[in-house]
Amino acid sequence: MDIKILYNDADLVVCVKPQGIISQSDSSGKNNMVSLLEEMLESTIFPVHRLDKETGGLMVFAKTKKAAADLSNQITDGRFSKEYLALVHNNVSPNSAVLKDLLFRDKSKNKSYVVKRVRKGVKEAELYYEKISHIVRDDGEFSLLRIVLKTGRTHQIRVQFASRGHSLLGDKRYGGRDDSKNLALWASCIKFSHPITKEICEFSATPDNTPAFQEFNLEL
């Protein structure tokens, strides 16, 4: 599989993950971003963050243990910025807001839930969104959102919006009503400090070949 590479040096690689590919290796050891990049670049690859299998977009991978440790620390400390584009059902209101929830992840079902009280396995989740456009079609109303993650919980964007009646298009796991579409979630921008040079690195990518976004003929 051809992986689009945006940046590559001795310490890290920035690329665009296609939808349908897992971020890290599983029991099979094949068809994941780590193994694909190792084959393409003939280099050891260290994952430092992840995207859901159904989500496409920007990712950064380290090529040394030192770079991996530094990037992981930036993510933990909140110095690694991640933005997403999402298409959701219905007209989101207000036009911008911070969403804060308590999330519980059921590992046996690989699903997260919004809950009302802190208990074992519950973590705080926070994101900021702004509505880019409100779309009205014969099959319903939709909102295109720009989302900035403040925390990085499993399925965070999907479950936080679904809990408010705004399931993502194509999200069968969290109530999306469009089983034929791919998930309309895209990692559109990342910003971090280069682990060695300390230069600020910022990259962006649009979901040009993503069916759920293409269908709406959006100008992104």
XYZ file of C-alpha atoms in Angstrom:
220
model
C 0.000 0.000 0.000
C 1.266 3.461 -0.911
C 1.480 5.684 2.190
C 1.707 9.429 1.567
C 4.816 10.801 3.290
C 4.837 14.516 4.149
C 8.121 14.655 6.065
C 10.926 12.210 6.714
C 14.281 12.599 8.466
C 16.555 10.519 10.679
C 14.313 10.971 13.738
C 10.702 10.900 12.606
C 8.265 10.530 9.746
C 4.975 12.365 9.190
C 2.469 10.609 6.962
C -1.197 10.287 6.042
C -2.858 7.142 7.386
C -5.501 5.716 5.049
C -8.840 4.705 6.496
C -9.121 1.002 7.251
C -5.509 0.541 8.389
C -4.682 0.092 12.071
C -2.102 2.396 13.618
C 0.001 -0.186 15.424
C 0.824 -3.850 15.050
C -1.624 -6.513 16.164
C -1.314 -10.282 16.553
C -0.975 -10.772 12.803
C 1.913 -8.321 12.572
C 0.835 -7.262 9.086
C -1.196 -4.543 7.365
C -0.610 -1.843 9.950
C 1.098 1.531 9.771
C 4.228 0.412 11.606
C 4.931 -2.587 9.374
C 4.012 -0.691 6.208
C 6.325 2.220 7.049
C 9.162 -0.095 8.067
C 8.926 -1.785 4.687
C 8.688 1.501 2.779
C 11.458 3.342 4.612
C 13.656 0.384 5.567
C 13.830 1.761 9.093
C 12.667 0.828 12.575
C 9.419 2.647 13.389
C 8.146 3.519 16.878
C 4.458 4.481 17.314
C 3.787 7.409 19.653
C 0.056 7.976 19.154
C -2.815 6.276 17.379
C -5.870 6.818 15.215
C -8.880 4.520 15.125
C -8.812 2.046 12.260
C -11.783 3.830 10.657
C -10.148 7.268 10.938
C -7.743 8.625 8.335
C -5.328 11.514 8.410
C -2.071 12.777 9.813
C 0.200 10.759 12.044
C 3.783 11.087 13.226
C 6.017 8.089 13.973
C 9.446 8.131 15.605
C 12.476 6.415 14.084
C 14.567 6.330 17.272
C 13.776 5.546 20.908
C 14.932 9.029 21.919
C 12.534 10.708 19.491
C 9.720 8.388 20.574
C 10.211 9.275 24.247
C 10.240 13.015 23.518
C 7.133 12.908 21.319
C 5.303 10.763 23.871
C 6.133 13.300 26.577
C 4.778 16.125 24.406
C 1.508 14.235 24.000
C 1.270 13.524 27.739
C 2.045 17.151 28.617
C -0.461 18.579 26.123
C 2.226 20.159 23.932
C 1.277 18.064 20.903
C -1.670 19.677 19.079
C -4.175 17.561 17.114
C -7.064 18.883 15.024
C -9.780 16.946 13.222
C -12.517 17.468 10.674
C -15.812 15.687 11.283
C -19.195 15.490 9.586
C -22.000 14.899 12.066
C -25.748 14.533 11.909
C -28.036 17.491 12.622
C -27.284 21.163 13.186
C -24.783 21.524 16.017
C -25.480 24.379 18.433
C -23.851 26.547 19.652
C -21.466 27.284 16.786
C -18.465 26.710 19.055
C -17.974 25.296 22.523
C -15.801 23.232 24.840
C -17.208 19.775 25.590
C -16.256 18.110 28.861
C -17.372 14.619 29.829
C -16.481 11.626 31.925
C -15.807 8.606 29.713
C -15.806 4.952 30.639
C -14.238 2.480 28.220
C -15.554 -1.062 28.110
C -12.527 -2.925 26.780
C -14.477 -6.144 26.244
C -16.786 -4.340 23.795
C -14.171 -1.834 22.557
C -16.665 0.931 23.202
C -16.704 4.096 25.314
C -19.617 5.646 27.185
C -20.378 9.038 28.727
C -21.056 8.541 32.443
C -22.063 10.868 35.263
C -19.703 9.940 38.077
C -16.082 9.037 38.622
C -15.330 5.374 39.226
C -12.661 2.879 38.261
C -11.878 3.125 34.558
C -13.469 6.563 34.108
C -11.382 9.381 32.641
C -12.056 13.044 31.918
C -12.417 14.000 28.260
C -12.270 17.499 26.797
C -12.378 18.958 23.317
C -13.090 22.246 21.585
C -15.121 22.483 18.394
C -16.267 25.130 15.977
C -18.848 24.667 13.261
C -17.503 25.369 9.785
C -20.779 24.895 7.931
C -24.384 23.743 8.287
C -25.550 21.567 5.411
C -29.182 20.888 4.510
C -29.963 18.058 2.086
C -32.948 15.891 1.216
C -31.634 13.196 3.537
C -31.225 15.492 6.547
C -29.165 18.212 8.193
C -25.446 17.916 8.846
C -22.648 19.950 10.396
C -19.005 20.145 9.356
C -16.846 20.670 12.441
C -13.261 21.547 13.238
C -12.265 19.831 16.459
C -9.253 20.394 18.704
C -8.588 17.588 21.162
C -7.542 18.551 24.678
C -7.378 14.914 25.801
C -6.907 11.754 23.765
C -9.411 9.167 24.963
C -10.460 6.115 22.963
C -13.253 7.053 20.505
C -13.485 10.415 22.286
C -14.804 12.553 19.426
C -17.232 9.873 18.324
C -18.786 9.244 21.721
C -18.881 12.860 22.916
C -20.854 14.009 19.880
C -23.015 10.885 19.706
C -24.077 11.441 23.321
C -25.460 14.834 22.231
C -27.432 13.537 19.255
C -24.720 14.249 16.680
C -23.373 10.858 15.599
C -20.656 11.011 12.982
C -21.585 9.949 9.476
C -20.775 6.311 8.916
C -20.209 5.592 12.613
C -22.066 2.302 13.036
C -20.573 1.782 16.499
C -22.055 4.997 17.908
C -25.384 5.340 16.145
C -24.521 6.734 12.710
C -27.405 6.120 10.309
C -25.352 5.658 7.133
C -23.961 2.141 7.063
C -22.727 2.483 3.492
C -20.349 5.390 4.216
C -16.862 5.367 5.674
C -16.445 7.188 8.957
C -16.420 10.970 8.401
C -13.532 11.729 10.765
C -10.167 13.003 9.579
C -6.999 14.040 11.425
C -6.375 17.288 9.579
C -3.580 19.059 11.472
C -0.784 18.198 13.882
C 1.697 20.521 15.563
C 4.634 19.570 17.756
C 8.244 20.380 18.589
C 10.860 18.379 16.711
C 12.328 16.040 19.335
C 15.937 16.838 18.375
C 16.077 20.287 16.752
C 13.163 21.671 18.863
C 11.859 23.411 15.748
C 8.064 23.797 15.661
C 6.639 21.376 13.095
C 3.128 21.869 11.723
C 1.414 19.784 9.049
C -2.043 19.733 7.510
C -3.884 17.444 5.110
C -7.406 17.417 3.663
C -9.562 14.286 3.180
C -9.404 14.441 -0.623
C -10.036 10.740 -1.242
C -12.382 10.032 1.654
C -15.838 8.934 0.421
C -17.869 10.354 3.314
C -16.390 13.827 2.762
C -16.279 13.626 -1.036
C -20.016 12.991 -1.257
C -20.684 16.454 0.177
C -18.421 18.261 -2.311
C -16.904 20.289 0.499
C -14.285 22.961 -0.022
C -11.740 22.219 2.691
